[in-house]
Tab-separated table of C-alpha atoms in Angstrom:
chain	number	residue	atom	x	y	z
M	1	UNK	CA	-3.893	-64.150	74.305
M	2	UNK	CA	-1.914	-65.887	71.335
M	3	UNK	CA	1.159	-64.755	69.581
M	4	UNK	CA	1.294	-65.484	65.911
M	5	UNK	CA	4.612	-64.940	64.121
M	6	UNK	CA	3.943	-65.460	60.278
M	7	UNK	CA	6.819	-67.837	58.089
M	8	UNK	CA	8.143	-69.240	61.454
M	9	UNK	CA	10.611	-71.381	60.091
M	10	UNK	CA	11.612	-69.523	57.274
M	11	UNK	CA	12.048	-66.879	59.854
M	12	UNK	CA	14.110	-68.625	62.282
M	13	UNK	CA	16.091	-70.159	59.558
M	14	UNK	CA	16.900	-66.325	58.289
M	15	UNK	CA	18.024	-65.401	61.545
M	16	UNK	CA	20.610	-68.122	62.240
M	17	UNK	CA	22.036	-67.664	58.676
M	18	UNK	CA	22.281	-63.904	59.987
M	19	UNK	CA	24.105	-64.965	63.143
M	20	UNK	CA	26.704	-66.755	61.743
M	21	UNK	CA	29.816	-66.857	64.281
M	22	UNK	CA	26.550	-66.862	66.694
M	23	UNK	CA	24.606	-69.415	65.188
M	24	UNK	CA	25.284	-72.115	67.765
M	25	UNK	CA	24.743	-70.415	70.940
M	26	UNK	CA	21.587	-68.871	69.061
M	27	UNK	CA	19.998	-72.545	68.396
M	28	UNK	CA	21.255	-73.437	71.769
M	29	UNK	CA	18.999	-70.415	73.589
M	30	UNK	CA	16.280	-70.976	71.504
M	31	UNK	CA	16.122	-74.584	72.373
M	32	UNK	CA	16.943	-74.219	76.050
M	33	UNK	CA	13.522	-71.642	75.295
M	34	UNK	CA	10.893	-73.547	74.138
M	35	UNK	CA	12.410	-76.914	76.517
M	36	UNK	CA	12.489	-75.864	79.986
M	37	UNK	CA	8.944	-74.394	79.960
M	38	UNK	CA	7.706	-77.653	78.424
M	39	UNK	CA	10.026	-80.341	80.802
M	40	UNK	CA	9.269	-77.254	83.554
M	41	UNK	CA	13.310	-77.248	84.327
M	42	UNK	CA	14.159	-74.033	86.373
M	43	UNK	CA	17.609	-73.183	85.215
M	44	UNK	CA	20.046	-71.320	87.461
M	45	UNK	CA	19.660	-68.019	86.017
M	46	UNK	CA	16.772	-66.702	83.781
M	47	UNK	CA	17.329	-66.825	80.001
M	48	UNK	CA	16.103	-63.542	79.736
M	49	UNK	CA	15.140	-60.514	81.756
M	50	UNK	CA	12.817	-56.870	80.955
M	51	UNK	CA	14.287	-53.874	82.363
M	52	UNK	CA	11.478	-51.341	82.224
M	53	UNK	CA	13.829	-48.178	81.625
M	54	UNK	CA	10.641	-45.944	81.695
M	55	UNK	CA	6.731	-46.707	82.486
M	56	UNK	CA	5.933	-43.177	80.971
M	57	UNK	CA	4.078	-43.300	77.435
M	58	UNK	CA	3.295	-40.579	75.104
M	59	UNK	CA	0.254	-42.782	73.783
M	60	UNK	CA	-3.196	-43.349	75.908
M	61	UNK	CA	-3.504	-46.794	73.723
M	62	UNK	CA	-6.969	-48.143	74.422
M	63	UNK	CA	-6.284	-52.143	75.570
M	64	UNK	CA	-3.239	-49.929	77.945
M	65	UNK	CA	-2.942	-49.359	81.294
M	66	UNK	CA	-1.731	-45.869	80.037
M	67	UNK	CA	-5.127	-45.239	79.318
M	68	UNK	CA	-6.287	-45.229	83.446
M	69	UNK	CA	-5.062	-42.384	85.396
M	70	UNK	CA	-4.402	-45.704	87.813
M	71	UNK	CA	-1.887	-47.480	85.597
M	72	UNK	CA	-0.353	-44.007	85.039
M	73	UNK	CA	0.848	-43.764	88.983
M	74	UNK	CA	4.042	-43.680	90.064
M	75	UNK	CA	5.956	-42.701	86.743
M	76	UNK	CA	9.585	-42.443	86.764
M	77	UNK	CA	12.787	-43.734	84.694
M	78	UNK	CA	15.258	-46.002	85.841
M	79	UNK	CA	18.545	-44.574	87.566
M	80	UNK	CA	21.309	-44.570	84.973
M	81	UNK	CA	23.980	-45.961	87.416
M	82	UNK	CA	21.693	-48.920	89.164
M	83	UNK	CA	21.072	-50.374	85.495
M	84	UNK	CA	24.387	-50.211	84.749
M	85	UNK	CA	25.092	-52.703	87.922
M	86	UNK	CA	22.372	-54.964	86.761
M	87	UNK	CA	23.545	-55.000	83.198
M	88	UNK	CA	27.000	-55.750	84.531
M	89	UNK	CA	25.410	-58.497	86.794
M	90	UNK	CA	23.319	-60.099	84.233
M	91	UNK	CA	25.732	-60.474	81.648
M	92	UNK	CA	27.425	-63.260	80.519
M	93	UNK	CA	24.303	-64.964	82.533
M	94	UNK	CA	21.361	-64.357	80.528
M	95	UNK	CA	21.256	-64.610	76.669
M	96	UNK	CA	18.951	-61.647	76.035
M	97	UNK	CA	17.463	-58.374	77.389
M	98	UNK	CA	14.483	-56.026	76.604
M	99	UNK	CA	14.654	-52.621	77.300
M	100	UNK	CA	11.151	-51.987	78.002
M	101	UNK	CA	8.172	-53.185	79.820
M	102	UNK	CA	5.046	-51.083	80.376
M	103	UNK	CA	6.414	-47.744	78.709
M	104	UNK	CA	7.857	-46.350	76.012
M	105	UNK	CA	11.709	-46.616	75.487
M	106	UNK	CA	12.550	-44.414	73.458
M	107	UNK	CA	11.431	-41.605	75.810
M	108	UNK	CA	14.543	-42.441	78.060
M	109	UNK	CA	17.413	-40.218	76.458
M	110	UNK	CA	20.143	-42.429	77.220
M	111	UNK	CA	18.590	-45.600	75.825
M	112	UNK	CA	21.502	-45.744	73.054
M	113	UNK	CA	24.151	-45.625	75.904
M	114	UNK	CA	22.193	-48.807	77.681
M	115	UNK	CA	22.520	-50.690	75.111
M	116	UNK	CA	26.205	-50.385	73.884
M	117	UNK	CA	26.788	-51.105	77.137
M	118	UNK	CA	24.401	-54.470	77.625
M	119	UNK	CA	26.776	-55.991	74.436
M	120	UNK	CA	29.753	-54.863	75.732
M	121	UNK	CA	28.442	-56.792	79.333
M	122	UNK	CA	28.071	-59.979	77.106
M	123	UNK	CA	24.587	-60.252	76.436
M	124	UNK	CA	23.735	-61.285	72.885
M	125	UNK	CA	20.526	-60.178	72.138
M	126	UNK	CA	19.282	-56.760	72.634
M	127	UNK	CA	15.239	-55.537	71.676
M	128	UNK	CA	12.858	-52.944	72.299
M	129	UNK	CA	9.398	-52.808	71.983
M	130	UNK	CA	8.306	-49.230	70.754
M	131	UNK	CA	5.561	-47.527	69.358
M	132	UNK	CA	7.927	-45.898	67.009
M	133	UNK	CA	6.557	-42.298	66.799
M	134	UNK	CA	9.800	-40.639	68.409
M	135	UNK	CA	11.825	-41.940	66.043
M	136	UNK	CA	14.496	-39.516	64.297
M	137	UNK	CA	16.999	-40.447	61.501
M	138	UNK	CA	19.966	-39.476	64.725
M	139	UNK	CA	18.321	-41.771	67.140
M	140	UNK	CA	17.715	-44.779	64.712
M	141	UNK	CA	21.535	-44.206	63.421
M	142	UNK	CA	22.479	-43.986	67.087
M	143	UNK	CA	20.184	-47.518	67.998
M	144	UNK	CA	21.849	-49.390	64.828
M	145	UNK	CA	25.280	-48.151	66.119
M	146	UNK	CA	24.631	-49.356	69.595
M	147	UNK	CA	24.283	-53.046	68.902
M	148	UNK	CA	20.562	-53.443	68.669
M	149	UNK	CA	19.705	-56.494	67.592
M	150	UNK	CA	15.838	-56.391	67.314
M	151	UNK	CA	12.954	-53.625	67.151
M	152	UNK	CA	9.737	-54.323	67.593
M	153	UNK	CA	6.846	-51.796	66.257
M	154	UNK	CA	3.651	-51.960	67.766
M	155	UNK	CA	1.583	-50.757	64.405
M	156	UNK	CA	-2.243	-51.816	65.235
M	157	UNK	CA	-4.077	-50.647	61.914
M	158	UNK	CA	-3.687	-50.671	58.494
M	159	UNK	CA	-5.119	-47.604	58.016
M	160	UNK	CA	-5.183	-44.148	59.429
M	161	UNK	CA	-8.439	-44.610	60.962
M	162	UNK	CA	-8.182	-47.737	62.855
M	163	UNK	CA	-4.390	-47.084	64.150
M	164	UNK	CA	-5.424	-43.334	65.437
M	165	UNK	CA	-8.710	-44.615	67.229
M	166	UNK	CA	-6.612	-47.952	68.989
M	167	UNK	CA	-3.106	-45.864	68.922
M	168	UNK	CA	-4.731	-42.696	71.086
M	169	UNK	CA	-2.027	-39.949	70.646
M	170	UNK	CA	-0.694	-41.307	67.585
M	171	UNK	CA	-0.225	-40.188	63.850
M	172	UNK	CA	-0.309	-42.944	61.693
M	173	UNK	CA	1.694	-41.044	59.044
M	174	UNK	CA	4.387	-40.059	61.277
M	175	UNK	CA	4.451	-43.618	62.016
M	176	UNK	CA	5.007	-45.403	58.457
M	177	UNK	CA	7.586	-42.476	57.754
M	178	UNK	CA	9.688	-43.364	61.074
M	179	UNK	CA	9.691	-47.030	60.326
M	180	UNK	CA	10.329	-46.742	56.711
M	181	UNK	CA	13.138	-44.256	57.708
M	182	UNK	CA	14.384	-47.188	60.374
M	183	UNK	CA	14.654	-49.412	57.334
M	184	UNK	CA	16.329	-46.836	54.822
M	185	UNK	CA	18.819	-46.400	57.733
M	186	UNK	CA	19.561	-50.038	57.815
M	187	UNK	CA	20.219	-50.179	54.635
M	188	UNK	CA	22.665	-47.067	54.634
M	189	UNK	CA	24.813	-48.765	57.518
M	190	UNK	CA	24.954	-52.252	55.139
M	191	UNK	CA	23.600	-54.261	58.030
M	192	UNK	CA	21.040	-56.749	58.419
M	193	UNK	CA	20.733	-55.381	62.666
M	194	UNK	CA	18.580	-54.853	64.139
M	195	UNK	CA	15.843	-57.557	63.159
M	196	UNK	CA	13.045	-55.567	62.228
M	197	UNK	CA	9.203	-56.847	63.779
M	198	UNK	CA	6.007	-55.306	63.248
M	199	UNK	CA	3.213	-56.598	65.173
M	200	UNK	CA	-0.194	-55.955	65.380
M	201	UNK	CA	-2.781	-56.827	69.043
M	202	UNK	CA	-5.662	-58.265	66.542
M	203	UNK	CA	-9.340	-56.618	67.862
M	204	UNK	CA	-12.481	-56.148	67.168
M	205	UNK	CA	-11.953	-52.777	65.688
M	206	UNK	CA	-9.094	-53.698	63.207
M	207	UNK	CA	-9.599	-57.579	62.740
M	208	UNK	CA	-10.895	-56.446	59.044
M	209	UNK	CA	-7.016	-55.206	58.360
M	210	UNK	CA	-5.350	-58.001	59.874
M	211	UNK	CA	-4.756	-59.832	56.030
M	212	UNK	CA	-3.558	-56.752	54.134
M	213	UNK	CA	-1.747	-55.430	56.964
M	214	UNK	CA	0.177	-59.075	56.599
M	215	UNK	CA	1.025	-58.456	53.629
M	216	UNK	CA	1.797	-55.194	53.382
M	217	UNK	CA	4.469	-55.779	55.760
M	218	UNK	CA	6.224	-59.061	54.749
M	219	UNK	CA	6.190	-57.198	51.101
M	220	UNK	CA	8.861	-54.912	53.042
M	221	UNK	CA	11.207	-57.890	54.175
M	222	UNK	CA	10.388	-57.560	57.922
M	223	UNK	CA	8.876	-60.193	60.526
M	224	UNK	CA	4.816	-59.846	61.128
M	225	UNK	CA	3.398	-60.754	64.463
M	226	UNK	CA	-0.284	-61.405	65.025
M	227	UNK	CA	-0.862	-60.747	68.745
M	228	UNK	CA	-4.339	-62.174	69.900
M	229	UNK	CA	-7.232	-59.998	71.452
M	230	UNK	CA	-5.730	-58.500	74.921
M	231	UNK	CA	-7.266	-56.380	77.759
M	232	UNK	CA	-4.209	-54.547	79.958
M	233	UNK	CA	-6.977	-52.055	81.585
M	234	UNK	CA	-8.758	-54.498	83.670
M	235	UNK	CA	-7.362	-56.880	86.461
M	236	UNK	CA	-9.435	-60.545	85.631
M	237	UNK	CA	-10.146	-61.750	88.565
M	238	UNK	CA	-11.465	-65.512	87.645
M	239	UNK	CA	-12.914	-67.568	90.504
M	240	UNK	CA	-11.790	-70.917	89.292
M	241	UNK	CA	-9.544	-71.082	86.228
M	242	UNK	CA	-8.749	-74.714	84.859
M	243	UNK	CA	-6.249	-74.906	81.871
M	244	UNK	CA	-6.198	-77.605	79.746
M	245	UNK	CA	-2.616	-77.102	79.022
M	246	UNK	CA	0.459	-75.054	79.795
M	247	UNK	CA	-0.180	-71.441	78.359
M	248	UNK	CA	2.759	-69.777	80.016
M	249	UNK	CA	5.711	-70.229	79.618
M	250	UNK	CA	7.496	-67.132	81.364
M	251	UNK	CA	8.221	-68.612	84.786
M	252	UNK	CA	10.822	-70.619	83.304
M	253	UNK	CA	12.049	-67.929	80.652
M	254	UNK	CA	12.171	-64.667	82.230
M	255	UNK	CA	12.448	-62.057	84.658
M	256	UNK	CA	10.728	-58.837	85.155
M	257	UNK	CA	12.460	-55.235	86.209
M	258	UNK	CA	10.464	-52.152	87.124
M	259	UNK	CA	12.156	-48.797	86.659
M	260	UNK	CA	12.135	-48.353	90.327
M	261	UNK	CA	14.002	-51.891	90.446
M	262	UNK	CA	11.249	-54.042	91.641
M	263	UNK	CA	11.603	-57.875	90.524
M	264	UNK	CA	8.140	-59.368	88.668
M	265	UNK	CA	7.886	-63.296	87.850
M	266	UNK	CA	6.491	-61.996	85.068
M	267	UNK	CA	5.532	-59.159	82.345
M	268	UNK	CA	1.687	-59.542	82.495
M	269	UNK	CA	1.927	-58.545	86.211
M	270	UNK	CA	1.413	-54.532	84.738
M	271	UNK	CA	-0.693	-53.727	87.794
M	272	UNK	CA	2.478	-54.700	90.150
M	273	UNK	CA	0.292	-57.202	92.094
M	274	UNK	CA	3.579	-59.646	92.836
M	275	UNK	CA	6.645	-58.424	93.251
M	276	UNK	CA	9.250	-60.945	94.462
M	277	UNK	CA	12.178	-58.377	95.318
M	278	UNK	CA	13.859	-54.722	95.100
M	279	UNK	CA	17.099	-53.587	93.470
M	280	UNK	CA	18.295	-50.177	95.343
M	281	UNK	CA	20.648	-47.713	94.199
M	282	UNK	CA	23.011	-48.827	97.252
M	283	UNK	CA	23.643	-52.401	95.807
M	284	UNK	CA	26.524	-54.045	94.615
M	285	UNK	CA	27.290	-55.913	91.284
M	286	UNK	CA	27.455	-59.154	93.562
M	287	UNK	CA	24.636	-58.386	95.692
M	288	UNK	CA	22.088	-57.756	92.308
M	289	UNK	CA	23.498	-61.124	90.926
M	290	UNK	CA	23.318	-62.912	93.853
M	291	UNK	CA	19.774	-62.014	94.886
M	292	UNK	CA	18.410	-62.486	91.071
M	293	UNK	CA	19.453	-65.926	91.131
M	294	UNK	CA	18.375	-66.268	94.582
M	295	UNK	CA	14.606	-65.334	93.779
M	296	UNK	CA	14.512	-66.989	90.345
M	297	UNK	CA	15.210	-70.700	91.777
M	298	UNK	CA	13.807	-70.206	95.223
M	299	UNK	CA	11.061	-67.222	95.629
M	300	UNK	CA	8.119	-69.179	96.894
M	301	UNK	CA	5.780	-66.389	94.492
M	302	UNK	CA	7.492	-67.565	91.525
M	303	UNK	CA	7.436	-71.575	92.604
M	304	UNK	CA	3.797	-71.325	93.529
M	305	UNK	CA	3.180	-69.973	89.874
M	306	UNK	CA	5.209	-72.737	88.395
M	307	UNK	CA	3.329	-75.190	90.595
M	308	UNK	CA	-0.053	-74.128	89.449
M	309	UNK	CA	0.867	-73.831	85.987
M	310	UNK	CA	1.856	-77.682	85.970
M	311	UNK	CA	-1.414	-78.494	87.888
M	312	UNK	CA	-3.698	-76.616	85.379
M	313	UNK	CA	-5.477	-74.845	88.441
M	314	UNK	CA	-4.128	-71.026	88.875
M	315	UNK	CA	-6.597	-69.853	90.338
M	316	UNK	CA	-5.011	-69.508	94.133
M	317	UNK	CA	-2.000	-67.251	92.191
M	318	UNK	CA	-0.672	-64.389	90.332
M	319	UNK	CA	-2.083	-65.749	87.120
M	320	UNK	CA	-5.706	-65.611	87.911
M	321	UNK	CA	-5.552	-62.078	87.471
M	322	UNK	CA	-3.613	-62.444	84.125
M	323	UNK	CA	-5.388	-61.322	81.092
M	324	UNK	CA	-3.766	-63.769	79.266
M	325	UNK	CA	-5.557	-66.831	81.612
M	326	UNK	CA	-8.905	-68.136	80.171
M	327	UNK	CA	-10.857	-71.660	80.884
């Protein structure tokens, strides 16, 4: 899997102008991003961590898990009060925060709340990932209000046809009114937050769109990302897996948080294969903080993946299963 994000450095250059008082810090993260995966330098805290506030989804998307009545077990949202400890543990710590791994955010009622409450903690950038379709003019006021700083639209056609047979569930009308309505929000609250993304997981069944669906999109002043061909349904299980080079970069970027508060190494592991630790309900602000940073520098899971990683050869570890991992 590749991520394409078109106008790169037109893009980046957009967002620090955007920043402003938070321009510095912003080159600093971004650099401290693309450095320590490449010099493999394990900070002493993760730049930036997922909390999964739901793994429900109101699509059945077909390159999913959602789509398996096996990556639909064990459903549940995140307990309001235990992700208010993390956020107060992580901030100040980490530079940014996504509210979402394997589900849909916006089905969480009290997403809003979350994340005036992850700026107020000290974290500059909050995103979400959504599929967009239970998006209402009151929530998208109530996201801008909150301090979002990015949203991210998963929009895989350019048509009606090819989003409603890859988007299973969705309307793609519904869809382009929500967003559009996003934007025309924006606008009314004269601010340039959040960063508006749509991206589109490039197929065989919607590769034909890929060039208008480009344009279409920059036309509207947002950022386009070109995800490459993924497979979420099916655990690869690859019996010798040599990399020429570094493809992942997450085990020196980010942590992973499961609504249940289970710690991943990393956001591919969707069929919870790995998990290096457990948040409870019972634990302290300290405690959360103090075994994050504990597992981040010295889990042996997470080490072993770094290890391999740097070797080329991942094929004893977490990543041989990884969609994302080819020869």
């Amino acid at each position: 899997m590749s991520y394409h994000l078109q106008r790169p450095l037109l893009t980046f250059l957009s967002e620090l102008l955007q920043r402003r008082r938070q321009a510095l810090s912003f080159l600093l993260y971004r650099l401290k991003w693309n450095l320590y995966p490449r010099f493999h330098y394990v900070s002493s805290f993760p730049l930036h961590i997922d909390i999964e506030v739901t793994n429900k989804c109101n699509l059945r998307c077909t390159m999913c898990v959602q789509q398996s009545e096996e990556g639909r077990k064990n459903q549940g949202e995140i307990d309001f009060d235990m992700v208010c400890r993390i956020l107060e543990s992580i901030g100040g710590r980490v530079y940014s925060l996504k509210f979402n791994w394997r589900g849909e955010p916006l089905l969480y009622r009290r997403l809003p709340e979350l994340i005036a409450k992850a700026k107020d903690s000290g974290i500059s950038e909050i995103q979400i990932n959504t599929n967009g379709l239970l998006l209402t003019k009151k929530l998208s006021r109530n996201l801008i209000e909150a301090g979002l700083d990015r949203i991210i639209f998963s929009i895989d056609g350019h048509s009606p046809e090819t989003y409603e047979k890859i988007r299973v569930g969705g309307s793609y009308r519904v869809l382009l009114d929500n967003v559009h309505g996003f934007l025309k929000e924006r606008k009314l609250q004269n601010t340039s937050f959040p960063i508006v993304r749509v991206q589109m997981c490039v197929g065989e069944d919607n590769i034909q769109e890929k060039e208008n669906f480009i344009k279409h999109w920059l036309s509207f002043g947002t950022q386009v990302g070109i995800i490459g061909k993924q497979d979420r349904t099916h655990r690869v299980d690859l019996e010798s897996c040599k990399i020429k080079k570094v493809v992942c970069k997450q085990p020196w970027q980010r942590l992973t948080i499961s609504w249940d508060g289970r710690v991943f190494s990393c956001c591919g592991d969707h069929w919870e294969k790995s998990p290096l630790w457990k948040i409870t309900t019972e634990m302290s602000v300290q405690e959360i903080r103090d075994g994050l940073e504990d597992i981040w520098i010295k889990s042996s899971i997470i080490n072993n993946i770094r290890k391999a990683i740097v070797v080329r050869d991942v094929k004893n570890v977490l990543c041989s299963h990884c969609p994302s991992i080819r020869s």
